[in-house]
């Protein structure tokens, strides 16, 4: 296994216990743990740099601004953006998608227009479009999921015509692990003049990402699923689209001039960043990206392929266990959803908790997908750089215990 | 161990073979409840005559705790007067520490206040699951609030 085991020492929480057992954290698709480098970056900012950005004439404020903008530069580099101005700080993935929905969709959509989504979208890439559709009279259309848990592209030609103005797709499913067909969809969407929004909440943390290759027009992602703090995320956009896009929020910091009855916006990206931003969090985001760059995203990906492969192998040994997701490791990331016999996912999670194993149980904010899979809930184990094979072994032991408690052995 | 206290046989039995599953045909009141954070759902039909619950039917999707709690509740309330049902609900909520007050259930005493429902005591040790056990009871309260 491409051994990243040494990284575990950087994560203080991995030395803690849960219900008396060493913590086995298998919920990184919800949020990842934080390395000491990120924790230190945030606390160092408060200890030595704290001041508001883009306002003060004094040195400390200038240093805070430099650190904040430095984080933007790092994040831009991480996704191979053309310039830092293509990266807008947001509160997270959800608010990045909402920014496109309100800033781009609200003005441009109307009666008869369509927004194309897939059945595997997280609620955050569904509900904002429903709201915009309601405001504009546009219609939502969905691509389905096939038997191998992939986005079904057989209906693409009929679903994607000139009426479609926006295609919004997840780069990686937080439920099934499925890697979204982003490049294919982007090419097809551009052929009919639609704009492509990629929900990168799971993709950017887990796959080496180059926005030039992705082919999207907008890419939303958040720090807390990639070792960074909560409360900060980013929207990457093509510069010409960001220029055209309206701000979704007004306030301080986003203007170049304010008159009594109208105002002029600050240049991109600041016109989208109204109010005092989460400065420490942005700096923590920068530190997280720096950490991932040091590990190397190729190494992150190959570690994930290996541990996911091992998990799928071990889970196949558990009787009556069904996995909902692609078998082919090249088509998936490390979120593994499953159902064990007639044991409800919450009951499984409770049993696993008793052994110090943290998994997510429920609908994973993807109710349309759960209905399509015809399961009310699944348990989900998900992996990141700090997970090791023993974590999978502890999961499987816990599942054996669940079978005993539920009278299945 | 605590898990065996939580998942007692009687709970698993009610989970796998829910009593009074279905819907009522004649005159009845209906209520639905859900826990949005976990997706559990529970629905309840009640036939009330002369201040007494004469029939009940339940449907639901969810974990063993919410569904077993609902099945046991349905069994326990049929044949009871409405004020007895209110007492039962209060005692259940006391037992689960959903409302403040002394736990009415003494595990060593025969002839219990809550019958089979006492099997849900083990849930107290798992605070995150208490809302599961409570779902059918809040649905019941909602149904009873519709009684004139
Ligand atoms: C695929 C996907 N999209 C969007 C989100 C929303 O992210 P956040 O809640 O951090 O805004 C998540 C996280 O739960 C996700 O997994």
Coordinates of C-alpha atoms and ligand atoms in Angstrom, one line a residue:
Chain A
X1 CA 0.0 0.0 0.0
X2 CA 1.3 3.5 -0.9
X3 CA 2.0 4.1 2.7
X4 CA 0.8 7.4 4.0
X5 CA 0.7 6.0 7.6
X6 CA 3.3 8.5 8.8
X7 CA 0.8 11.3 8.2
X8 CA -1.4 10.0 11.0
X9 CA 1.0 11.7 13.5
X10 CA -0.1 15.0 12.1
X11 CA -3.7 14.5 13.2
X12 CA -4.1 15.0 16.9
X13 CA -7.7 13.7 16.9
X14 CA -6.6 10.3 15.7
X15 CA -4.9 9.7 19.1
X16 CA -8.2 10.1 20.9
X17 CA -10.8 7.5 21.8
X18 CA -14.5 7.1 21.2
X19 CA -16.5 5.1 23.6
X20 CA -13.3 3.7 25.1
X21 CA -11.7 2.6 21.8
X22 CA -9.1 4.3 19.6
X23 CA -11.0 6.4 17.2
X24 CA -11.5 4.8 13.7
X25 CA -12.7 7.8 11.7
X26 CA -14.5 6.6 8.5
X27 CA -16.6 9.7 7.8
X28 CA -14.3 11.9 5.8
X29 CA -16.9 12.4 3.1
X30 CA -18.8 14.4 5.7
X31 CA -15.8 16.3 6.9
X32 CA -12.1 15.4 7.2
X33 CA -10.0 15.7 10.3
X34 CA -7.4 18.5 10.5
X35 CA -3.6 18.2 10.6
X36 CA -1.7 20.2 13.1
X37 CA -0.3 22.3 10.3
X38 CA -3.8 23.6 9.6
X39 CA -4.7 24.0 13.2
X40 CA -1.5 26.0 13.8
X41 CA -2.0 28.2 10.8
X42 CA -5.4 29.2 12.1
X43 CA -4.2 29.8 15.6
X44 CA -1.0 31.6 14.5
X45 CA -3.2 34.0 12.4
X46 CA -5.2 34.9 15.5
X47 CA -2.0 35.1 17.7
X48 CA 0.1 37.2 15.3
X49 CA -1.8 38.5 12.3
X50 CA -5.4 39.3 13.2
X51 CA -6.8 42.3 11.5
X52 CA -9.5 43.0 8.9
X53 CA -8.5 42.6 5.3
X54 CA -8.6 45.1 2.5
X55 CA -9.3 48.0 4.9
X56 CA -6.5 49.1 7.3
X57 CA -3.7 51.4 6.4
X58 CA -1.6 50.0 9.1
X59 CA 1.0 47.2 8.7
X60 CA -0.9 44.5 10.5
X61 CA -3.9 44.9 8.3
X62 CA -1.7 44.8 5.3
X63 CA -0.1 41.5 6.5
X64 CA -3.5 40.0 7.2
X65 CA -4.5 40.9 3.6
X66 CA -1.3 39.5 2.2
X67 CA -1.9 36.2 4.0
X68 CA -5.6 36.1 2.9
X69 CA -4.7 36.7 -0.7
X70 CA -1.8 34.3 -0.4
X71 CA -4.2 31.6 0.5
X72 CA -6.3 32.4 -2.6
X73 CA -3.2 32.2 -4.7
X74 CA -2.3 28.8 -3.3
X75 CA -5.8 27.5 -3.9
X76 CA -5.8 28.8 -7.5
X77 CA -2.5 27.0 -8.0
X78 CA -3.9 23.8 -6.5
X79 CA -6.6 23.6 -9.2
X80 CA -4.3 25.0 -11.9
X81 CA -6.5 28.1 -12.4
X82 CA -5.1 30.8 -14.7
X83 CA -5.0 33.4 -12.0
X84 CA -6.0 33.9 -8.4
X85 CA -8.8 36.2 -9.5
X86 CA -10.6 33.2 -10.8
X87 CA -11.1 31.9 -7.3
X88 CA -13.9 33.4 -5.2
X89 CA -14.0 32.7 -1.5
X90 CA -17.4 31.4 -0.3
X91 CA -18.7 29.9 2.9
X92 CA -18.4 26.4 1.3
X93 CA -19.5 24.3 -1.5
X94 CA -23.2 25.0 -0.9
X95 CA -22.8 28.8 -1.0
X96 CA -20.5 28.5 -4.0
X97 CA -23.3 26.7 -5.9
X98 CA -25.9 29.2 -4.6
X99 CA -23.7 32.0 -5.9
X100 CA -23.8 30.6 -9.4
X101 CA -27.5 29.9 -9.1
X102 CA -28.4 33.4 -8.0
X103 CA -25.6 35.3 -9.8
X104 CA -25.8 33.6 -13.1
X105 CA -29.0 31.6 -13.2
X106 CA -31.5 34.1 -11.9
X107 CA -30.7 36.8 -14.5
X108 CA -30.4 34.5 -17.5
X109 CA -33.0 31.8 -17.2
X110 CA -36.6 32.1 -18.2
X111 CA -39.7 30.2 -19.2
X112 CA -38.9 27.2 -21.4
X113 CA -35.3 27.0 -20.3
X114 CA -33.9 23.9 -18.7
X115 CA -31.4 23.0 -16.0
X116 CA -29.9 19.5 -16.4
X117 CA -28.9 17.6 -13.3
X118 CA -28.2 14.0 -12.4
X119 CA -29.9 11.8 -9.9
X120 CA -26.8 11.5 -7.8
X121 CA -26.6 15.1 -6.8
X122 CA -26.2 16.2 -3.2
X123 CA -29.1 18.4 -2.1
X124 CA -26.8 21.4 -2.4
X125 CA -26.7 20.9 -6.1
X126 CA -30.5 20.3 -6.4
X127 CA -32.3 22.7 -4.1
X128 CA -30.6 26.0 -5.3
X129 CA -31.7 25.1 -8.9
X130 CA -35.2 24.3 -7.7
X131 CA -35.4 27.8 -6.2
X132 CA -34.0 29.4 -9.3
X133 CA -36.4 27.3 -11.5
X134 CA -39.3 28.6 -9.3
X135 CA -38.2 32.2 -9.7
X136 CA -37.6 32.0 -13.5
X137 CA -40.1 29.4 -14.7
X138 CA -37.2 27.2 -15.9
X139 CA -37.6 23.4 -15.7
X140 CA -35.3 20.8 -14.1
X141 CA -34.4 17.7 -16.0
X142 CA -32.4 14.7 -14.6
X143 CA -30.1 12.1 -16.0
X144 CA -30.6 8.8 -14.3
X145 CA -28.1 6.3 -12.8
X146 CA -27.5 3.0 -14.5
X147 CA -27.2 -0.5 -13.0
X148 CA -23.5 -0.1 -12.4
X149 CA -24.2 3.1 -10.3
X150 CA -22.9 5.4 -13.0
X151 CA -24.6 8.5 -14.5
X152 CA -26.6 7.1 -17.4
X153 CA -25.6 8.9 -20.6
X154 CA -27.9 6.9 -22.9
X155 CA -30.6 9.6 -22.8
X156 CA -28.1 12.4 -23.0
X157 CA -29.0 13.3 -26.6
X158 CA -32.7 13.7 -25.9
X159 CA -32.1 15.4 -22.6
X160 CA -29.5 17.9 -23.7
X161 CA -30.8 20.3 -26.4
X162 CA -30.8 24.0 -26.9
X163 CA -33.3 24.5 -24.1
X164 CA -30.7 23.5 -21.6
X165 CA -28.9 26.5 -20.3
X166 CA -27.2 25.0 -17.2
X167 CA -25.7 21.6 -16.6
X168 CA -24.9 21.0 -12.9
X169 CA -23.2 17.7 -12.1
X170 CA -21.2 16.3 -9.2
X171 CA -17.6 15.4 -9.9
X172 CA -17.8 12.5 -7.4
X173 CA -20.8 11.1 -5.6
X174 CA -20.7 11.4 -1.8
X175 CA -23.0 8.3 -1.5
X176 CA -21.7 5.8 -4.1
X177 CA -18.2 7.2 -4.7
X178 CA -19.0 7.4 -8.5
X179 CA -16.8 9.7 -10.4
X180 CA -19.1 12.0 -12.5
X181 CA -18.7 12.1 -16.3
X182 CA -17.8 15.7 -16.1
X183 CA -15.7 16.0 -19.2
X184 CA -18.2 14.2 -21.4
X185 CA -21.1 16.3 -20.1
X186 CA -19.1 19.5 -20.4
X187 CA -18.3 18.8 -24.1
X188 CA -21.9 18.0 -24.8
X189 CA -23.2 21.0 -22.9
X190 CA -20.9 23.4 -24.6
X191 CA -22.0 22.1 -28.0
X192 CA -25.5 23.4 -27.2
X193 CA -24.3 26.6 -25.5
X194 CA -25.0 25.5 -21.9
X195 CA -22.9 26.5 -18.9
X196 CA -21.4 23.7 -16.8
X197 CA -21.3 23.8 -13.0
X198 CA -19.4 21.1 -11.3
X199 CA -20.0 20.3 -7.6
X200 CA -16.4 19.5 -6.7
X201 CA -17.1 19.0 -2.9
X202 CA -15.8 15.4 -3.2
X203 CA -13.8 15.6 -6.4
X204 CA -11.3 18.3 -5.5
X205 CA -10.3 16.7 -2.2
X206 CA -9.8 13.2 -3.8
X207 CA -8.7 13.6 -7.4
X208 CA -5.9 15.6 -8.9
X209 CA -7.8 18.5 -10.4
X210 CA -6.8 20.8 -13.3
X211 CA -9.7 23.1 -14.2
X212 CA -8.4 23.3 -17.7
X213 CA -8.9 19.6 -18.1
X214 CA -12.2 19.4 -16.3
X215 CA -13.8 21.5 -19.0
X216 CA -16.4 23.1 -16.6
X217 CA -17.3 26.8 -16.4
X218 CA -17.7 26.8 -12.7
X219 CA -16.3 24.5 -10.0
X220 CA -17.5 24.6 -6.4
X221 CA -15.6 23.1 -3.5
X222 CA -15.1 23.5 0.2
X223 CA -12.1 23.4 2.6
X224 CA -13.5 21.2 5.3
X225 CA -13.6 18.0 3.2
X226 CA -9.9 18.5 2.3
X227 CA -8.3 19.0 5.7
X228 CA -9.2 22.6 6.1
X229 CA -11.6 24.5 8.4
X230 CA -15.4 24.7 8.1
X231 CA -16.9 28.0 6.9
X232 CA -14.7 28.5 3.9
X233 CA -14.9 27.2 0.3
X234 CA -14.3 28.5 -3.2
X235 CA -16.0 29.0 -6.5
X236 CA -13.7 28.8 -9.5
X237 CA -15.1 30.4 -12.6
X238 CA -14.0 31.1 -16.1
X239 CA -12.8 34.7 -16.0
X240 CA -15.1 36.0 -18.7
X241 CA -18.1 34.4 -16.9
X242 CA -17.1 35.8 -13.5
X243 CA -16.9 39.2 -15.2
X244 CA -20.4 38.9 -16.4
X245 CA -21.9 37.3 -13.3
X246 CA -23.9 39.4 -10.9
X247 CA -23.0 39.4 -7.2
X248 CA -25.5 37.5 -5.1
X249 CA -24.8 39.6 -2.0
X250 CA -24.2 43.3 -1.5
X251 CA -22.3 45.0 1.2
X252 CA -18.9 46.2 2.2
X253 CA -15.7 45.1 0.5
X254 CA -17.5 44.3 -2.8
X255 CA -17.9 47.8 -4.2
X256 CA -15.7 50.3 -5.9
X257 CA -18.1 53.1 -5.3
X258 CA -21.4 53.6 -3.5
X259 CA -23.8 56.4 -4.4
X260 CA -27.2 57.0 -2.8
X261 CA -29.1 55.0 -5.3
X262 CA -26.6 52.8 -7.0
X263 CA -23.2 51.4 -6.7
X264 CA -20.3 50.1 -8.8
X265 CA -18.8 46.7 -8.0
X266 CA -15.2 46.0 -7.1
X267 CA -13.3 43.9 -9.7
X268 CA -13.5 40.1 -9.7
X269 CA -13.2 38.2 -7.4
X270 CA -13.9 40.8 -4.7
X271 CA -17.3 41.8 -6.1
X272 CA -18.5 38.4 -4.9
X273 CA -17.1 38.7 -1.4
X274 CA -19.4 41.1 0.5
X275 CA -18.7 41.7 4.1
X276 CA -15.7 40.6 6.3
X277 CA -14.7 37.2 5.1
X278 CA -13.7 34.2 7.2
X279 CA -10.1 35.3 7.2
X280 CA -8.6 32.7 9.6
X281 CA -10.5 30.0 7.8
X282 CA -9.2 31.1 4.4
X283 CA -5.7 31.0 5.7
X284 CA -6.4 27.5 7.1
X285 CA -7.7 26.5 3.7
X286 CA -4.4 27.7 2.2
X287 CA -2.5 25.6 4.7
X288 CA -4.6 22.5 3.9
X289 CA -3.9 22.9 0.3
X290 CA -0.2 23.3 1.0
X291 CA -0.3 20.1 3.1
X292 CA -2.1 18.2 0.2
X293 CA 0.5 19.5 -2.3
X294 CA 3.3 18.2 -0.1
X295 CA 1.6 14.8 0.1
X296 CA 0.9 15.0 -3.6
X297 CA -2.5 14.6 -5.1
X298 CA -1.4 11.6 -7.2
X299 CA -0.4 9.9 -3.9
X300 CA -3.7 10.9 -2.3
X301 CA -5.5 9.3 -5.2
X302 CA -3.5 6.1 -5.3
X303 CA -3.7 5.6 -1.5
X304 CA -7.5 6.0 -1.9
X305 CA -7.8 3.5 -4.7
X306 CA -5.8 1.0 -2.6
X307 CA -7.7 1.4 0.6
X308 CA -11.1 1.5 -1.2
X309 CA -10.1 -1.7 -3.0
X310 CA -9.2 -3.3 0.3
X311 CA -12.5 -2.2 1.8
X312 CA -14.5 -3.6 -1.1
X313 CA -12.7 -6.9 -0.8
X314 CA -13.2 -7.2 3.0
X315 CA -16.8 -6.1 2.8
X316 CA -17.5 -8.8 0.2
X317 CA -16.6 -11.3 2.9
X318 CA -19.4 -10.2 5.1
X319 CA -22.6 -12.2 4.5
X320 CA -25.7 -10.4 3.4
X321 CA -23.9 -7.2 2.8
X322 CA -24.7 -5.1 -0.3
X323 CA -22.5 -2.3 -1.6
X324 CA -24.1 0.6 -3.6
X325 CA -21.4 1.8 -5.9
X326 CA -19.2 0.9 -8.8
X327 CA -16.9 -2.1 -8.4
X328 CA -14.3 -0.7 -10.8
X329 CA -11.8 1.3 -8.8
X330 CA -11.0 3.6 -11.7
X331 CA -14.6 4.8 -11.7
X332 CA -14.9 5.6 -8.1
X333 CA -13.6 7.3 -5.0
X334 CA -13.5 6.3 -1.4
X335 CA -17.1 6.7 -0.2
X336 CA -18.6 3.2 0.2
X337 CA -22.3 2.9 1.0
X338 CA -23.8 -0.4 2.1
X339 CA -26.7 -2.2 3.7
X340 CA -26.2 -5.2 5.9
X341 CA -29.1 -7.7 5.9
X342 CA -32.2 -6.1 7.5
X343 CA -30.2 -4.0 9.9
X344 CA -31.1 -0.4 9.5
X345 CA -28.1 1.9 8.8
X346 CA -28.6 3.8 12.1
X347 CA -28.5 0.6 14.1
X348 CA -25.3 -0.3 12.3
X349 CA -23.8 3.0 13.1
X350 CA -24.8 2.6 16.7
X351 CA -23.1 -0.8 16.9
X352 CA -20.0 0.5 15.2
X353 CA -19.9 3.6 17.4
X354 CA -19.7 1.2 20.4
X355 CA -16.4 -0.1 18.9
X356 CA -15.0 3.4 18.2
X357 CA -15.8 3.3 14.5
X358 CA -17.4 6.4 13.1
X359 CA -19.5 5.9 10.0
X360 CA -22.3 8.0 8.5
X361 CA -25.8 6.6 8.4
X362 CA -28.8 8.1 6.6
X363 CA -29.8 9.6 3.3
X364 CA -26.5 11.6 3.0
X365 CA -28.3 14.7 1.7
X366 CA -29.1 12.8 -1.5
X367 CA -32.8 11.9 -1.2
X368 CA -33.5 11.7 -4.9
X369 CA -30.7 9.1 -5.2
X370 CA -31.8 7.1 -2.2
X371 CA -35.3 6.9 -3.7
X372 CA -33.8 5.8 -7.0
X373 CA -31.8 3.1 -5.2
X374 CA -35.0 2.2 -3.3
X375 CA -33.3 2.4 0.1
X376 CA -34.4 4.7 2.9
X377 CA -30.9 4.9 4.3
X378 CA -27.4 3.5 3.9
X379 CA -24.4 3.2 6.1
X380 CA -21.3 4.9 4.6
X381 CA -17.7 4.4 5.3
X382 CA -15.4 7.0 3.6
X383 CA -11.7 7.3 3.6
X384 CA -9.0 9.9 3.4
X385 CA -5.2 10.1 3.6
X386 CA -4.9 9.1 7.2
X387 CA -6.9 5.8 7.0
X388 CA -5.1 2.5 7.1
X389 CA -6.0 -1.1 6.4
X390 CA -6.5 -1.7 10.1
X391 CA -9.4 0.8 10.1
X392 CA -11.1 -1.4 7.5
X393 CA -10.5 -4.4 9.7
X394 CA -12.0 -2.7 12.7
X395 CA -15.1 -1.8 10.5
X396 CA -15.5 -5.4 9.4
X397 CA -15.2 -6.7 13.0
X398 CA -17.9 -4.2 14.0
X399 CA -20.1 -5.5 11.2
X400 CA -19.6 -9.1 12.5
X401 CA -20.7 -7.9 15.9
X402 CA -23.8 -6.2 14.4
X403 CA -24.7 -9.6 12.9
X404 CA -24.4 -11.2 16.3
X405 CA -26.4 -8.5 18.1
X406 CA -29.2 -8.8 15.4
X407 CA -29.3 -12.5 15.8
X408 CA -28.0 -13.2 12.3
X409 CA -25.2 -15.6 13.4
Chain B
X1 CA -22.8 -5.3 27.2
X2 CA -24.8 -2.1 26.5
X3 CA -25.6 -3.1 22.9
X4 CA -27.4 -6.2 24.1
X5 CA -29.4 -4.0 26.5
X6 CA -30.3 -1.8 23.6
X7 CA -31.2 -4.4 21.1
X8 CA -33.2 -6.8 23.3
X9 CA -35.0 -9.7 21.6
X10 CA -38.4 -8.1 22.1
X11 CA -37.2 -5.0 20.3
X12 CA -35.9 -7.0 17.4
X13 CA -39.1 -9.0 17.3
X14 CA -41.2 -5.8 17.1
X15 CA -38.9 -4.4 14.4
X16 CA -39.1 -7.5 12.3
X17 CA -42.8 -8.2 12.9
X18 CA -44.5 -4.9 13.6
X19 CA -47.9 -5.3 15.2
X20 CA -50.9 -3.5 13.8
X21 CA -49.1 -2.6 10.6
X22 CA -51.4 -1.2 8.0
X23 CA -54.1 1.4 7.7
X24 CA -57.6 1.8 9.1
X25 CA -60.7 1.7 6.8
X26 CA -63.5 3.3 8.9
X27 CA -63.7 6.6 10.6
X28 CA -60.2 7.5 12.0
X29 CA -57.7 10.2 12.6
X30 CA -54.3 10.2 10.9
X31 CA -51.0 11.7 11.8
X32 CA -47.5 11.5 10.3
X33 CA -44.1 12.2 11.7
X34 CA -40.6 12.2 10.6
X35 CA -37.1 12.9 11.8
X36 CA -35.6 14.9 9.0
X37 CA -32.1 14.5 10.1
X38 CA -32.2 10.7 9.7
X39 CA -35.1 10.2 7.4
X40 CA -37.2 8.0 9.7
X41 CA -40.9 8.1 9.0
X42 CA -43.9 7.0 11.0
X43 CA -47.6 7.2 10.3
X44 CA -50.5 6.4 12.6
X45 CA -54.3 5.8 12.1
X46 CA -56.4 5.9 15.3
X47 CA -60.1 5.1 15.7
X48 CA -61.4 6.8 18.8
X49 CA -64.9 6.1 20.3
X50 CA -66.3 7.5 23.5
X51 CA -63.0 8.8 24.7
X52 CA -61.2 5.5 24.1
X53 CA -58.8 4.3 21.4
X54 CA -60.6 1.3 19.9
X55 CA -58.2 0.6 17.0
X56 CA -54.8 1.7 15.7
X57 CA -52.7 1.0 12.6
X58 CA -49.1 2.0 11.9
X59 CA -46.7 2.3 9.0
X60 CA -43.2 3.4 9.0
X61 CA -39.7 3.3 7.6
X62 CA -36.7 3.5 9.9
X63 CA -34.4 2.0 12.4
X64 CA -35.3 -0.8 14.8
X65 CA -35.7 1.6 17.7
X66 CA -38.2 3.9 16.0
X67 CA -40.2 1.1 14.4
X68 CA -40.2 -1.2 17.5
X69 CA -41.2 1.8 19.7
X70 CA -44.1 2.4 17.3
X71 CA -45.2 -1.2 17.2
X72 CA -45.2 -1.5 21.0
X73 CA -47.0 1.8 21.3
X74 CA -49.7 0.7 19.0
X75 CA -50.2 -2.5 21.0
X76 CA -50.2 -0.6 24.3
X77 CA -52.7 2.1 23.4
X78 CA -55.6 0.1 21.9
X79 CA -58.4 -0.3 24.5
X80 CA -57.1 2.6 26.6
X81 CA -59.0 5.7 27.5
X82 CA -57.5 8.9 26.2
X83 CA -56.4 10.1 29.6
X84 CA -54.7 6.7 30.2
X85 CA -52.9 7.2 26.9
X86 CA -51.7 10.6 28.0
X87 CA -50.4 9.1 31.2
X88 CA -48.7 6.3 29.3
X89 CA -47.1 8.9 26.9
X90 CA -45.9 10.9 29.9
X91 CA -44.4 7.8 31.6
X92 CA -42.7 6.8 28.5
X93 CA -41.1 10.2 28.1
X94 CA -40.1 10.1 31.7
X95 CA -38.5 6.7 31.2
X96 CA -36.6 8.0 28.2
X97 CA -35.6 11.2 30.0
X98 CA -37.3 13.1 27.2
X99 CA -39.2 15.1 29.8
X100 CA -37.7 15.9 33.2
X101 CA -38.8 13.9 36.2
X102 CA -38.1 10.6 38.0
X103 CA -38.0 7.5 35.9
X104 CA -41.2 5.7 36.7
X105 CA -39.8 2.4 35.8
X106 CA -38.2 0.2 38.4
X107 CA -36.5 -2.7 36.6
X108 CA -36.8 -5.0 39.6
X109 CA -40.5 -4.5 40.2
X110 CA -43.0 -7.0 38.6
X111 CA -46.2 -5.6 37.2
X112 CA -44.8 -2.7 35.3
X113 CA -46.2 0.7 34.2
X114 CA -45.1 0.4 30.6
X115 CA -45.2 -3.3 29.8
X116 CA -43.1 -4.4 26.8
X117 CA -42.2 -0.7 26.3
X118 CA -39.8 -1.0 29.2
X119 CA -37.5 -2.9 26.9
X120 CA -36.7 0.5 25.3
X121 CA -34.9 1.6 28.6
X122 CA -31.6 0.6 27.1
X123 CA -31.9 3.5 24.6
X124 CA -31.2 5.9 27.5
X125 CA -27.6 5.0 27.4
X126 CA -27.5 6.1 23.7
X127 CA -28.6 9.7 23.8
X128 CA -28.4 10.1 20.0
X129 CA -31.0 7.4 19.6
X130 CA -33.6 8.8 22.0
X131 CA -35.3 10.8 19.3
X132 CA -35.7 7.5 17.3
X133 CA -37.7 6.0 20.2
X134 CA -39.7 9.2 20.6
X135 CA -40.9 9.6 16.9
X136 CA -44.0 7.4 17.2
X137 CA -45.0 9.2 20.5
X138 CA -44.8 12.7 19.0
X139 CA -46.8 11.4 16.1
X140 CA -49.4 10.0 18.7
X141 CA -49.5 13.4 20.4
X142 CA -50.1 15.0 17.1
X143 CA -52.9 12.6 16.3
X144 CA -54.5 13.1 19.8
X145 CA -54.4 16.9 19.4
X146 CA -56.9 16.4 16.5
X147 CA -59.4 14.8 18.9
X148 CA -62.2 17.3 19.6
Ligands
LIG1 C1 -21.1 16.0 -3.2 C2 -21.3 17.1 -2.2 N1 -21.8 18.3 -2.6 C3 -22.0 19.3 -1.7 C4 -21.8 19.1 -0.4 C5 -22.1 20.3 0.5 O1 -20.9 20.8 1.1 P1 -21.1 21.8 2.3 O2 -22.1 21.3 3.2 O3 -19.7 21.8 2.9 O4 -21.4 23.1 1.7 C6 -21.3 17.9 0.1 C7 -21.0 17.7 1.5 O5 -21.8 17.2 2.3 C8 -21.1 16.9 -0.8 O6 -20.6 15.7 -0.4

